[in-house]
Coordinates of C-alpha atoms in Angstrom, one line a residue:
X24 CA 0.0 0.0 0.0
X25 CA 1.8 3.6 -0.6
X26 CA 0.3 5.0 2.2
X27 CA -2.8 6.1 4.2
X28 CA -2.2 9.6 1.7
X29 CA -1.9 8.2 -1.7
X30 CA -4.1 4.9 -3.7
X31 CA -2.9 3.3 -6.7
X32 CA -6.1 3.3 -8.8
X33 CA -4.8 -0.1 -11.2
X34 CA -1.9 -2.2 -11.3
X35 CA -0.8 -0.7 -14.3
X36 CA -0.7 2.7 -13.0
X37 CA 2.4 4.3 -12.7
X38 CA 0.7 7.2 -10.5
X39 CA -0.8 7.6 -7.2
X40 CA -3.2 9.6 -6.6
X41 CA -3.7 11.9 -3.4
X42 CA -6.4 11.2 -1.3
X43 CA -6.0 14.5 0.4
X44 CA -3.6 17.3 0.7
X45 CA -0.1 16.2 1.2
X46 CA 2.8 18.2 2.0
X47 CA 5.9 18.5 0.6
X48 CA 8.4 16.0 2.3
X49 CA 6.0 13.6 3.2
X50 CA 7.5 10.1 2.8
X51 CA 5.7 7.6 0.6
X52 CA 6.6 3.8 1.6
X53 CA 5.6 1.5 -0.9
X54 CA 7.4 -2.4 0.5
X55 CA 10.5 -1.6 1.6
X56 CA 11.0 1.1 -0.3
X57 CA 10.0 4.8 0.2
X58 CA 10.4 8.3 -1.4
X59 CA 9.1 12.0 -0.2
X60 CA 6.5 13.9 -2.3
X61 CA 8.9 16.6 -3.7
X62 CA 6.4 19.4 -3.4
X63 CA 3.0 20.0 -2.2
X64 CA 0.3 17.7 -3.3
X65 CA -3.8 18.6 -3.8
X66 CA -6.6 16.1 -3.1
X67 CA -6.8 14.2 -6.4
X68 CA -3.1 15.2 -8.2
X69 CA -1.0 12.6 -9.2
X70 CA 2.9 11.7 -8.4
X71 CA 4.9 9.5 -9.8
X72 CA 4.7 6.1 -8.1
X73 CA 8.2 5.4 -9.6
X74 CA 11.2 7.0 -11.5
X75 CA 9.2 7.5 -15.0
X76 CA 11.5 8.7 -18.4
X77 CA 10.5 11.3 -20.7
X78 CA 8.6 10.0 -23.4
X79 CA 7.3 7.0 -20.8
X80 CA 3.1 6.6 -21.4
X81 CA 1.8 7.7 -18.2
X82 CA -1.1 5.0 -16.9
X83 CA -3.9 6.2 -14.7
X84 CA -7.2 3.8 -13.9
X85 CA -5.3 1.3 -15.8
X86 CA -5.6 3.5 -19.1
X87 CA -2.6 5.4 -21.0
X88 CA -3.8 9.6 -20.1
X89 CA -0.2 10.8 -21.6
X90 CA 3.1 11.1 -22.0
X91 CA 6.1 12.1 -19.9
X92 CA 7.7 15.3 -21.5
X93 CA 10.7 14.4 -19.4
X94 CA 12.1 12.6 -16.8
X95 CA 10.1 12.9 -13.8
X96 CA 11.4 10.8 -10.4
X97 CA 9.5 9.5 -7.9
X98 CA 7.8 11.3 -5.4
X99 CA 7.1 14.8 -7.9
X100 CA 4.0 15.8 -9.3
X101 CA 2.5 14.5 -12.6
X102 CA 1.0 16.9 -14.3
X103 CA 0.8 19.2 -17.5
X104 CA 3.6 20.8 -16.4
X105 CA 5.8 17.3 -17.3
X106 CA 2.9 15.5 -19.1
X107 CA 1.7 15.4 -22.9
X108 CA -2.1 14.7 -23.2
X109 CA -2.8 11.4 -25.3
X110 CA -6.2 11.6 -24.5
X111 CA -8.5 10.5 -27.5
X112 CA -11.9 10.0 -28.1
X113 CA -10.8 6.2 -29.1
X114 CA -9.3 5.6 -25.5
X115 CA -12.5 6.7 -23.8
X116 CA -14.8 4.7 -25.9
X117 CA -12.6 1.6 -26.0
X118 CA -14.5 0.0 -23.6
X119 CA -17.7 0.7 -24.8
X120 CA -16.8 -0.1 -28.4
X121 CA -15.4 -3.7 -27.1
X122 CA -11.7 -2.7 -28.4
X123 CA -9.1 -4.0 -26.5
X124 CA -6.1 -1.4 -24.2
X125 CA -3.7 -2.9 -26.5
X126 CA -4.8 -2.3 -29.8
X127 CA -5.1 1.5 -29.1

């Protein structure tokens, strides 16, 4: 679990999201391995869950929602500061249209 702070919405994500307001420094401990949130967090932003590298499709509810515009390391916020929107109609009617994650 990363922490009473943060939920991991799908094991694919590589993103928690905030399940309040977190402040900068807080440690995140994920197994035996931990990392502090590297600036303030709102309720509902992401941060990385792990090291990501620019041009890395960032996953959130299981689903691709962009790409990394560079390197971002655990712990900082994920955002359009550091993130290039894939968002297309096709990924949000995937399910309902019975394509599969994969073939997007």
């Amino acid at each position: 679990m990363p922490a009473e702070n943060f939920i991991k919405l799908h094991e694919k994500d590589n993103v928690f999201v905030a399940l309040r307001g977190v402040a900068r420094g807080t440690i995140v401990q994920i197994g035996a391995n931990s990392f502090p949130t590297v600036q303030d967090v709102s309720l509902a932003h992401k941060i990385a869950a792990r090291d990501i590298t620019s041009g890395e499709v960032i996953y959130k509810y299981g689903m691709p929602i962009g790409t990394a515009t560079q390197d971002i390391p655990a712990g900082n916020n994920v955002h359009v500061h550091n993130v290039k929107s894939n968002y297309t109609a096709t990924v949000y009617r995937a399910e309902e249209s019975g394509v599969s994650e994969d073939s997007i």
